[in-house]
CSV table of C-alpha atoms in Angstrom, one decimal:
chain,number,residue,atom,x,y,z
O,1,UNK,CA,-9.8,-24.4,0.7
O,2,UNK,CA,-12.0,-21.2,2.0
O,3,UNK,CA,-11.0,-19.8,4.9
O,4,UNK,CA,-12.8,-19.7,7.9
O,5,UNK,CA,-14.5,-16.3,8.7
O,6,UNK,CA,-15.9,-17.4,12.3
O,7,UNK,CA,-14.7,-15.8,15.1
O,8,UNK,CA,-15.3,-16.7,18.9
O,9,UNK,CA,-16.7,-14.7,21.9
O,10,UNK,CA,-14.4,-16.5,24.0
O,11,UNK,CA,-11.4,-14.0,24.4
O,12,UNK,CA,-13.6,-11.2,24.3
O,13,UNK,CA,-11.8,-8.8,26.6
O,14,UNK,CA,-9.0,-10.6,27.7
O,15,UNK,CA,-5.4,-11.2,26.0
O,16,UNK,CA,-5.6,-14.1,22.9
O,17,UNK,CA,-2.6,-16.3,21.7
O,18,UNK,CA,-2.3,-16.8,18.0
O,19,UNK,CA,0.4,-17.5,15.3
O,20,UNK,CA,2.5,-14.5,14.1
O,21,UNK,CA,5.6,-13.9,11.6
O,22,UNK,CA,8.0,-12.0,13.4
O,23,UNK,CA,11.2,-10.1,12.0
O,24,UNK,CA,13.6,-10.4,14.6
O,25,UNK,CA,16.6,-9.4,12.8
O,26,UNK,CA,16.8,-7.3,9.4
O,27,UNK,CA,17.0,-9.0,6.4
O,28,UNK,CA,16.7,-12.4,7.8
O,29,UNK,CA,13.3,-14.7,7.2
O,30,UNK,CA,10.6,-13.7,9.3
O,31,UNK,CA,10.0,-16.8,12.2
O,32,UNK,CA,6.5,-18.0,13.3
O,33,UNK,CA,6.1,-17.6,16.8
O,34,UNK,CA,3.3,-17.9,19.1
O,35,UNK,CA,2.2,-14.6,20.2
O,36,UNK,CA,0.0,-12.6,22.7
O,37,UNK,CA,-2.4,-10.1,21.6
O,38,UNK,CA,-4.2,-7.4,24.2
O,39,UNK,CA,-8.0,-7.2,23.8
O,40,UNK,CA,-8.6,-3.4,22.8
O,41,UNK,CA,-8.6,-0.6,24.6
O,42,UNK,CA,-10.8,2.2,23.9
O,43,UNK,CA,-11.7,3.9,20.1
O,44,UNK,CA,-9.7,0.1,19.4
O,45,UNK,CA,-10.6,-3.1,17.4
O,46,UNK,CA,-9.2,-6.7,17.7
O,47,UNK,CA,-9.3,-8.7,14.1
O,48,UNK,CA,-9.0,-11.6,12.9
O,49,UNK,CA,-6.8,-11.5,9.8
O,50,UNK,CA,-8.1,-13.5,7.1
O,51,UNK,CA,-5.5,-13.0,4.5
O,52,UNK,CA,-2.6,-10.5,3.8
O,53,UNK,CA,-0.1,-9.5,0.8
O,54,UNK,CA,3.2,-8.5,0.8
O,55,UNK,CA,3.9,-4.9,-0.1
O,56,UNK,CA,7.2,-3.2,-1.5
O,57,UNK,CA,6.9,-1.3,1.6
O,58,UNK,CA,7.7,-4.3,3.8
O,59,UNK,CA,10.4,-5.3,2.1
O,60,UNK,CA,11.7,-1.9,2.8
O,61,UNK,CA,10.8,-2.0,6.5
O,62,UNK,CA,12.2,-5.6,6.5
O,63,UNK,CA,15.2,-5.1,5.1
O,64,UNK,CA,16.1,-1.7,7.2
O,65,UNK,CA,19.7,-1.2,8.7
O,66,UNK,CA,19.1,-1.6,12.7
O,67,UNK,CA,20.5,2.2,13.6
O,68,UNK,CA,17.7,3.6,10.8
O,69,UNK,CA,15.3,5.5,13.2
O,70,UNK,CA,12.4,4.1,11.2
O,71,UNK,CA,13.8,0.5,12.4
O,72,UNK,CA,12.3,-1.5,15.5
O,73,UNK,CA,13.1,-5.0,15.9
O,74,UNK,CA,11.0,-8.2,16.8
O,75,UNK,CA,8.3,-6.2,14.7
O,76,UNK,CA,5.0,-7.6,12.8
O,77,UNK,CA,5.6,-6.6,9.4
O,78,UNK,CA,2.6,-6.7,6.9
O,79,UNK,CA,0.1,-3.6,6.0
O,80,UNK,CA,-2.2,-5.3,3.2
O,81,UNK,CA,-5.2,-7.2,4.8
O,82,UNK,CA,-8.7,-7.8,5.3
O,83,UNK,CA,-10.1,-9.6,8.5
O,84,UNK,CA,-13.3,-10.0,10.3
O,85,UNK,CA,-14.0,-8.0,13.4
O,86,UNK,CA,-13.4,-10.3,16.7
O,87,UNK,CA,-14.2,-7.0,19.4
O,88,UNK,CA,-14.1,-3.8,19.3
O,89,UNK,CA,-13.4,-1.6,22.6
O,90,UNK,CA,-15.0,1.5,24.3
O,91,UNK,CA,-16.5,4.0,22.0
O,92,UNK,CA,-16.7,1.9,18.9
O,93,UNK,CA,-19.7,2.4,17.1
O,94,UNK,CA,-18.9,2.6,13.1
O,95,UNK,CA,-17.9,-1.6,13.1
O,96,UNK,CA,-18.9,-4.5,15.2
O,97,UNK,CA,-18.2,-8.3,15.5
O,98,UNK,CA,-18.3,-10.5,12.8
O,99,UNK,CA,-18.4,-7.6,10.2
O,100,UNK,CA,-15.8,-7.5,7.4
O,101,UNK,CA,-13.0,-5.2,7.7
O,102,UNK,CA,-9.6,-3.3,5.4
O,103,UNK,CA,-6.9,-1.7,7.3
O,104,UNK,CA,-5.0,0.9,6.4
O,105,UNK,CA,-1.8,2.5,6.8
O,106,UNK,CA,-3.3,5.7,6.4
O,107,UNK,CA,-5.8,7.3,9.3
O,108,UNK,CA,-8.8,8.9,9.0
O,109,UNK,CA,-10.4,10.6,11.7
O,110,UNK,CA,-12.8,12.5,9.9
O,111,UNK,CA,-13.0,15.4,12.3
O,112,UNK,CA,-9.9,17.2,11.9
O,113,UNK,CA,-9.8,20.0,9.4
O,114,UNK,CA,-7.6,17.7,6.8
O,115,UNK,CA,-10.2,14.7,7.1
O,116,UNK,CA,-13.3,17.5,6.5
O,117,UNK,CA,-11.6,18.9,3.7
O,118,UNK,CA,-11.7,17.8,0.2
O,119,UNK,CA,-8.2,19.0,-0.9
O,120,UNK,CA,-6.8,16.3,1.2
O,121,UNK,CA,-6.4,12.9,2.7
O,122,UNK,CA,-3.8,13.6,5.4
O,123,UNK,CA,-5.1,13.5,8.8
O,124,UNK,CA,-3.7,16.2,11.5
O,125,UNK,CA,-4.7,14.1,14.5
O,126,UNK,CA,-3.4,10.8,13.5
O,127,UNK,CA,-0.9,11.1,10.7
O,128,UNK,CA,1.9,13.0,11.0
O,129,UNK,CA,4.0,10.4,13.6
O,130,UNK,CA,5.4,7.1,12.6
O,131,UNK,CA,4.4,4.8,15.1
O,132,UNK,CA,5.7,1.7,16.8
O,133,UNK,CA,2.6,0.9,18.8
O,134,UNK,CA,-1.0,2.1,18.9
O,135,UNK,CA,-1.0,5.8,17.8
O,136,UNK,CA,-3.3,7.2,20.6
O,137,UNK,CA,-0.6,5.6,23.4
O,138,UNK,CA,2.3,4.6,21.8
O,139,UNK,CA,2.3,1.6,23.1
O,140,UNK,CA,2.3,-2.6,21.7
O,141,UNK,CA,-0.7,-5.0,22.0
O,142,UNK,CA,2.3,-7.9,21.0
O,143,UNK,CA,4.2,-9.9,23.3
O,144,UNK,CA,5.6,-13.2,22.6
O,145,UNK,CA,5.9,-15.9,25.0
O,146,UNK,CA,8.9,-14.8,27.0
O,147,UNK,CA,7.1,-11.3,27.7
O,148,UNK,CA,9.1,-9.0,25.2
O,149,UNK,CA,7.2,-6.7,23.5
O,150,UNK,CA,7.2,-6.8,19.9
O,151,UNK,CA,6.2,-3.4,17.8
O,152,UNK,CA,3.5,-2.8,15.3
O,153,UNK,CA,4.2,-1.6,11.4
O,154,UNK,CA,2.7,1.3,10.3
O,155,UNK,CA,-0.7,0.7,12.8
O,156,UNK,CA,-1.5,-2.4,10.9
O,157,UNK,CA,0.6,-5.6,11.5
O,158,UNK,CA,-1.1,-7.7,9.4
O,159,UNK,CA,1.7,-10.8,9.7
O,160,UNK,CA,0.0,-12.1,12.7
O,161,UNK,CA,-3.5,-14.1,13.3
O,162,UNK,CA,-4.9,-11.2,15.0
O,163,UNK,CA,-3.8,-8.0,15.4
O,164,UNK,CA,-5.3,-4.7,17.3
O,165,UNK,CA,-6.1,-2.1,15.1
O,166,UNK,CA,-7.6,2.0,15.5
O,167,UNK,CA,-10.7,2.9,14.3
O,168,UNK,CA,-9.2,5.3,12.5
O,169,UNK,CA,-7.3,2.5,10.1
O,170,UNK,CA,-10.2,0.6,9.4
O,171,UNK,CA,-12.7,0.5,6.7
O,172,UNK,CA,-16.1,-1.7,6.6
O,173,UNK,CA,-16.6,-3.3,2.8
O,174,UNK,CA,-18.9,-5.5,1.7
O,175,UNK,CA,-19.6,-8.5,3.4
O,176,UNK,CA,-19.3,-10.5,-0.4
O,177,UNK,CA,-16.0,-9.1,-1.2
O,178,UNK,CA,-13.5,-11.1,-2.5
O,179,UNK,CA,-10.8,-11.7,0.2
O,180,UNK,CA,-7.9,-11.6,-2.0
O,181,UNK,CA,-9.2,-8.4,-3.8
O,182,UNK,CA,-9.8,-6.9,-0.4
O,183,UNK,CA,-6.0,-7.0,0.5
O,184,UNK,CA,-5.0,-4.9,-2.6
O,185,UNK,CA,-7.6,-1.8,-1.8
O,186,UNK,CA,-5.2,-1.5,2.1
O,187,UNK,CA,-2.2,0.0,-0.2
O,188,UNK,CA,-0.4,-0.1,-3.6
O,189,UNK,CA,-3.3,-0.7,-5.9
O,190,UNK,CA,-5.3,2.3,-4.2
O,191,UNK,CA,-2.5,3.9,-4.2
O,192,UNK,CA,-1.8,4.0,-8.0
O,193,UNK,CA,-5.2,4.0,-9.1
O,194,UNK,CA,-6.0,7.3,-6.8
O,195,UNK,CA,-3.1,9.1,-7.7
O,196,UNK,CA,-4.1,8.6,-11.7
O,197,UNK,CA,-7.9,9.6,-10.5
O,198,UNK,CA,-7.8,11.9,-8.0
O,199,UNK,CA,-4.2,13.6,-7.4
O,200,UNK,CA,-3.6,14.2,-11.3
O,201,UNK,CA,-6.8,13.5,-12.7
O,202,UNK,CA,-6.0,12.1,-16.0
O,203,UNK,CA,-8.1,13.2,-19.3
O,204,UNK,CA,-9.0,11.0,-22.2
O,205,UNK,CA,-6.9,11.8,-25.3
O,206,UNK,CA,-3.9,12.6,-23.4
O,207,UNK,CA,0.0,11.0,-22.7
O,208,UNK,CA,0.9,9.7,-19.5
O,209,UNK,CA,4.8,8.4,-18.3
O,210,UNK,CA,5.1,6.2,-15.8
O,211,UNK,CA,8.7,5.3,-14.4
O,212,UNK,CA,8.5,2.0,-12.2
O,213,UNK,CA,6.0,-0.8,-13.6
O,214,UNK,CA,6.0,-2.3,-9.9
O,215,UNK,CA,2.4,-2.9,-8.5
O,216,UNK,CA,1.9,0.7,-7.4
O,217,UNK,CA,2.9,2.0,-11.2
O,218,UNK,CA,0.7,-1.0,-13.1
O,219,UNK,CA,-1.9,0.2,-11.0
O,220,UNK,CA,-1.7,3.7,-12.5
O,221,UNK,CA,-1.6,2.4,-15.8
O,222,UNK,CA,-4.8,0.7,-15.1
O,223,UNK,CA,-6.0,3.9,-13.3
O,224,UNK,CA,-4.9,5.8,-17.1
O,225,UNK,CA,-6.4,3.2,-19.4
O,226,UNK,CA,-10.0,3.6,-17.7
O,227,UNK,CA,-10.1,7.1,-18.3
O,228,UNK,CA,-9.1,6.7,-21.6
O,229,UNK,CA,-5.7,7.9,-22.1
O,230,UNK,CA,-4.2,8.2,-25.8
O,231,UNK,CA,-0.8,6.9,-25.0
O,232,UNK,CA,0.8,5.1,-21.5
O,233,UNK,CA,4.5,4.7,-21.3
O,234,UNK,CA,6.5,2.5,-19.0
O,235,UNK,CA,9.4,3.4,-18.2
O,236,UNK,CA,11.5,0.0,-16.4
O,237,UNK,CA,15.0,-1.7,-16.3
O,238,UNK,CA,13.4,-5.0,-16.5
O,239,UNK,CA,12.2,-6.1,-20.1
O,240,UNK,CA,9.4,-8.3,-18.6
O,241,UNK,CA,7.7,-5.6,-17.3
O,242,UNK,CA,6.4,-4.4,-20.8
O,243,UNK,CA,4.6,-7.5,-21.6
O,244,UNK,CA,3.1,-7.5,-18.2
O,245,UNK,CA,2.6,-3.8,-18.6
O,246,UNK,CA,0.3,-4.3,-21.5
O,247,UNK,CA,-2.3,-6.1,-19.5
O,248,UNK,CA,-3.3,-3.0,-17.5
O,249,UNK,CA,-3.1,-0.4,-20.2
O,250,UNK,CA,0.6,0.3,-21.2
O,251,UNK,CA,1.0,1.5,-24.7
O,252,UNK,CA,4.5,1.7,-25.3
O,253,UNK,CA,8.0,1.0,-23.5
O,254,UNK,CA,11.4,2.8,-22.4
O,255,UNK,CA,14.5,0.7,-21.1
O,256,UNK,CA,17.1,3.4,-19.7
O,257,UNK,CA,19.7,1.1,-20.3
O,258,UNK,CA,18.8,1.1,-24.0
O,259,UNK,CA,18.4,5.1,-24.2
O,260,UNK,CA,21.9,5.2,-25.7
O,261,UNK,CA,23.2,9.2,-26.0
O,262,UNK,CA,19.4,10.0,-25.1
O,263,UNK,CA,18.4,10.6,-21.5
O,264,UNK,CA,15.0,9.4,-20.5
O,265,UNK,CA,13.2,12.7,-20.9
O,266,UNK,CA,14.7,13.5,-24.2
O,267,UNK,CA,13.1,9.9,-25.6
O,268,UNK,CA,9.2,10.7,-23.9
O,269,UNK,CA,9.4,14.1,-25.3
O,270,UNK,CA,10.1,12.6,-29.1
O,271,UNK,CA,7.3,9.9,-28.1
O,272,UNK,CA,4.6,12.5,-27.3
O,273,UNK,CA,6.0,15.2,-29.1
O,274,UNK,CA,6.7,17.6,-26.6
O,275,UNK,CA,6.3,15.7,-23.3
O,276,UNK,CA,4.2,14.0,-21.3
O,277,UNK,CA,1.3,15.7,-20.2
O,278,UNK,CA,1.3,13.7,-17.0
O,279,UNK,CA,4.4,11.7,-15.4
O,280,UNK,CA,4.4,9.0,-12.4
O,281,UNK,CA,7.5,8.8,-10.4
O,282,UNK,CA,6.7,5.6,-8.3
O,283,UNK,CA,10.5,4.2,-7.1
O,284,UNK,CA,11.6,6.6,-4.9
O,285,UNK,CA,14.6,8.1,-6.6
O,286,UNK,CA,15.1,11.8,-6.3
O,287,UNK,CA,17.4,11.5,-9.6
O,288,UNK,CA,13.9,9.7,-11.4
O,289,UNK,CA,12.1,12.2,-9.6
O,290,UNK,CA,13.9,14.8,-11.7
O,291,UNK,CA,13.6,12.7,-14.5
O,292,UNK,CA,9.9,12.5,-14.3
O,293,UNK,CA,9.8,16.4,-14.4
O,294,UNK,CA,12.2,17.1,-17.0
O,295,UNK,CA,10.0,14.3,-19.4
O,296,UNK,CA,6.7,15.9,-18.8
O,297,UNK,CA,4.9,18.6,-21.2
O,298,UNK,CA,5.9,22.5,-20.9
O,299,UNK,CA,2.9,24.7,-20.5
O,300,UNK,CA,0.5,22.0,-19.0
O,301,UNK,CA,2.9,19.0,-17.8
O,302,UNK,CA,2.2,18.0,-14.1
O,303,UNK,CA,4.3,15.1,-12.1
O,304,UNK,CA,3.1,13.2,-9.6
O,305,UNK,CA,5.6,11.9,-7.1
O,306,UNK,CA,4.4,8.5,-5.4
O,307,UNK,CA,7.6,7.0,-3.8
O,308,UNK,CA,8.9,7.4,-0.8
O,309,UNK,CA,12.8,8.9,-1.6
O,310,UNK,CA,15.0,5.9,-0.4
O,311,UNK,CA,18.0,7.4,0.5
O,312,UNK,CA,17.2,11.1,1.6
O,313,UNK,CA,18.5,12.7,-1.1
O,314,UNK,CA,16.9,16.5,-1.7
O,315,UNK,CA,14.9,16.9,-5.2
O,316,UNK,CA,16.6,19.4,-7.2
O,317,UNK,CA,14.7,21.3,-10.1
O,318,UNK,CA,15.5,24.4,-11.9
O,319,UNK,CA,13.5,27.0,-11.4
O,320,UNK,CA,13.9,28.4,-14.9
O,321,UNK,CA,11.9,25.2,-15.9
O,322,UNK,CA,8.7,25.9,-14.1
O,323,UNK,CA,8.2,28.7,-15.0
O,324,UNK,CA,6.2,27.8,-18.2
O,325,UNK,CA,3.3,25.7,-17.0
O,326,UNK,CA,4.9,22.3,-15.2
O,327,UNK,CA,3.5,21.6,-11.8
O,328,UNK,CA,4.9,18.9,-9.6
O,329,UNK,CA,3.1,17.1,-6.4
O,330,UNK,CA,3.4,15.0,-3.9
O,331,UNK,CA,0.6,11.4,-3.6
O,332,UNK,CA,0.3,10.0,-0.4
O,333,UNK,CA,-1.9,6.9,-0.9
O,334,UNK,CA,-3.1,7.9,-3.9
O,335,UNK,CA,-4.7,11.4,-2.5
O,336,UNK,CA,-7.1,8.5,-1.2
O,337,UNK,CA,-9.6,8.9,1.8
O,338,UNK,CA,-9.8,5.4,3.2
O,339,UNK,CA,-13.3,5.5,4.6
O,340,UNK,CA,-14.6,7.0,1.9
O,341,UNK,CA,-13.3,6.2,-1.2
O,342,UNK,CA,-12.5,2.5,-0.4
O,343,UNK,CA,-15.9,1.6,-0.5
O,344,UNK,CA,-16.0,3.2,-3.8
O,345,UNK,CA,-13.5,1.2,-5.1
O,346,UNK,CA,-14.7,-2.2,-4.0
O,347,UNK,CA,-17.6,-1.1,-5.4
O,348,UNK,CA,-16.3,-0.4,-9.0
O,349,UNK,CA,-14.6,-3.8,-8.9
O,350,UNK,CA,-18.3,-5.9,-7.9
O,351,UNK,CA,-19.4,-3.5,-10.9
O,352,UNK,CA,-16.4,-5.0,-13.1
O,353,UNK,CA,-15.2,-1.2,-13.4
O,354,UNK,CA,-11.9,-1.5,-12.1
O,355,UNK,CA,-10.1,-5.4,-12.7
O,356,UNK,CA,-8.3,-6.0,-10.1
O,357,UNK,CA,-7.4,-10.0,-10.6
O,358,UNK,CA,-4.3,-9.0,-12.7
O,359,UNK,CA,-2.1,-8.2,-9.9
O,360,UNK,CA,-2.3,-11.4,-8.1
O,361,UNK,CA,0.5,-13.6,-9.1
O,362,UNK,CA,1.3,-16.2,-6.4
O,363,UNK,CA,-0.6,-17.3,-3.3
O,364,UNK,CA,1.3,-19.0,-0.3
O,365,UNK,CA,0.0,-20.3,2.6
O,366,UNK,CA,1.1,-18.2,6.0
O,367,UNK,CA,3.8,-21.0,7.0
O,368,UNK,CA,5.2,-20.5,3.7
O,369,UNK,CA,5.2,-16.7,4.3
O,370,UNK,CA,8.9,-16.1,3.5
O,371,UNK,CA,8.3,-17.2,-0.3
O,372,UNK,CA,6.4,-14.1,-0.7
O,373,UNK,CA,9.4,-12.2,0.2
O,374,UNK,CA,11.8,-14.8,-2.2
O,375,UNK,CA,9.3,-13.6,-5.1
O,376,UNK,CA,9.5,-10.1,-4.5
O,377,UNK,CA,13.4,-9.9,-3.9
O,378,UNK,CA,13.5,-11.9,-7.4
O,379,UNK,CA,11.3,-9.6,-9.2
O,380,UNK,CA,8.9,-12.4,-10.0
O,381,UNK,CA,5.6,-10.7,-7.7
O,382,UNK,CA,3.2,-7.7,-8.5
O,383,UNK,CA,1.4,-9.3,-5.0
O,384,UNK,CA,1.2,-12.5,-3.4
O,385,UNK,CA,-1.7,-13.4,-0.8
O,386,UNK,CA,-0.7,-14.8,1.9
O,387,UNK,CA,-3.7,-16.8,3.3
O,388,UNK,CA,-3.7,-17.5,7.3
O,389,UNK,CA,-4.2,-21.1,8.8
O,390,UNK,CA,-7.2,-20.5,10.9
């Protein structure tokens, strides 16, 4: 059925009730509630969400112990999306109604000095708080019916029929685009394809390791194959990954579990013959992390560190170990600068440059939005598009 793209001038300015999947209580399945969203206040912009997909990063966020100071509960999950524009507030002038829009986690003033500088993608004004609400107030456009607020996710909140967004989390893209495709570019496939492209900048010819074959690390794979790579190796505990691996570019395949008196490193460095020349961490393991390191080439070897440490735990390397040539970094979103290199993206994809059909494997509708999360928890999802019931 295709999903209605029209939006009304009825609300415009004044509060709207919609649908919304709100998590209430950690860990327990997200409940459809009527909600009330604010109009926007100023540098703001209401959407209409068209269709959304369910990121490892929610389930994170969704499954977060109470006392965890990143946790807020009722709170909107979702950070994948693409929706029309249904009004904008004061001092909007880069998007206006009806147009097609991406949110992203990620802001992008483009007037600090990080957002005018091409060595990264952070952004001074915006990014360096974790927000509950709107990032220039603080405060919630959500309230449900019996007045309690309930919180935004990472500036997004893309579980709901309409959300309020900042200007500096949106990004305009074609008015053709693929809706599905759309939600993919607002995290994890950006995310893995920019960090192959831009933050390591992968040659043809040469060896690349990439530990976790989750969405984010299939998308480096894919990222790696276009530019040509000579060898890609998975490293997973789950088998199944290497067949699916294969589809985006993944050469050969490494079970720990299978390793036997052989660590990890010891196995890539007998595959390539010295090392990786560039490694992927993408689980969020400071132990993999070191893993990721030790695997990759002396002399030339960089790592790239893409998840988000899960537990806390400080990243130990020998010193001794650098000092021939290994670099290691840090990826936020893929060294990506939404309102630039989005576009570029989207682009590549209309140009069949960059395939991105491959990572959708199931598509619920939005009152069946707690299968999404049953897929993920059972391994069975790269993404799944949740499509709204406008």
């Amino acid at each position: 059925m295709p999903i209605n793209r029209s939006i009304t001038r009825e609300y415009i300015g004044k509060p709207i009730r919609c649908k919304a999947a709100i998590c209430r209580k950690s860990g327990e399945p997200l409940v459809i509630e009527e909600i009330e969203v604010d109009p926007p206040k100023s540098w703001e912009v209401r959407i209409k969400i068209l269709c959304t997909s369910l990121c490892h990063s929610d389930l994170t966020f969704w499954k977060l112990d109470p006392s965890a100071p990143p946790a807020a509960f009722p709170r909107i999950l979702g950070h994948e999306a693409v929706g029309v524009v249904e009004s904008v507030g004061e001092h909007v002038e880069e998007v206006k109604e009806g147009e097609l829009v991406v949110p992203v986690f990620l802001p992008n003033c483009g007037e600090c000095k990080d957002c005018e500088s091409t060595k990264s993608n952070t952004c001074s004004k915006f990014g360096s708080k974790l927000f509950f609400g709107m990032p220039r107030d603080g405060t919630s456009r959500f309230r449900d019916m019996n007045g309690e607020v309930v919180h935004h996710l990472l500036c997004v909140s893309s579980f709901s029929e309409y959300t309020v967004v900042d200007v500096t989390h949106l990004v305009k893209i074609a008015q053709d685009f693929p809706l599905d495709k759309a939600c993919l570019l607002s995290c994890g496939v950006s995310t893995g394809v920019g960090a192959a492209w831009k933050v390591a900048d992968v040659e043809k010819g040469t060896t690349v390791a990439i530990f976790g074959l989750g969405a984010v690390g299939l998308a480096v794979a894919l990222g790696a194959k276009q530019r040509g790579v000579s060898m890609i190796i998975g490293i997973d505990l789950n088998e199944n990954k290497f067949e699916i691996g294969k589809q985006f570019g993944v050469t050969h395949f490494v079970n720990p579990t299978t390793c036997k008196e052989k660590s990890v490193g010891e196995v890539i460095k007998d595959m390539t013959n010295g090392g990786a020349d560039y490694c992927f961490e993408c689980i969020g393991l400071a132990s993999l992390m070191e893993e990721a390191f030790n695997s990759s080439r002396e002399g030339w070897g960089k790592t790239v560190i893409i998840g988000v440490e899960m537990h806390g735990s400080p990243l130990t390397l020998n010193p001794r170990t650098m000092l021939r040539g290994r670099t290691i970094t840090g990826s936020l979103f893929g060294g990506i600068k939404p309102k630039s290199d989005l576009p570029l993206l989207a682009q590549k994809y209309l140009d069949k440059e960059l395939n991105l059909d491959g990572f959708i494997t199931q598509e619920v509708d939005f009152k069946d939005i707690n299968k999404a999360f049953d897929y993920m928890v059972q391994g069975k999802s790269i993404r799944c598009i949740i499509r709204m019931d406008h």
